[in-house]
Amino acid sequence: MSGKLFLSSVACAGDRMTLEFAIGTPVVLENLHKRRNLPGGLAEHAVTVSRDHDHFDVRTIVDSDGSITKVIASSEPIPDDWYEELSQE
């Protein structure tokens, strides 16, 4: 894989999240851990997804209602300030 996943849909129920990527295969993420609280009642959650030799770090931003507002996945390290950088664009 080239290091990027193209997300087509997201569904969340409790601490379980299902991401569907452009390849058409749903991926269920479990055991997400909360990395940090963000301003405005937002929180960042993270998990690492592995398949064969491919590893992706996945980070999500969730609002106070539990709705996912942003998702990033990368085979490269994700900078700690990725959300702040994205918010400034």
Phi, psi and omega in degrees: 000153187274357179105001178229141174245138179256113186275133178249334176201157181222138173224143183227136176217108182063232180263019181243132183233136176246123177249135174246123183264167184302338178288352175089007181256117176294141177237122179264126178256125177236166178062034173295141176244147180282124180272317184192159172270147179237161178302154176079021179078013179272158176218146177258132177239154184216156174200155174252131180252131179234140174213118186054241181262002181267134177231132178232132169274132179239129176236141178232151172249126183239136178274180185294341177273356182089007179276138179279126181254333179213147175222137172227140176223137182206146173276349176263159176302137178266125179299146181300332183260025184302319183291319178296319177298317179295320182293335181276346182285000000 
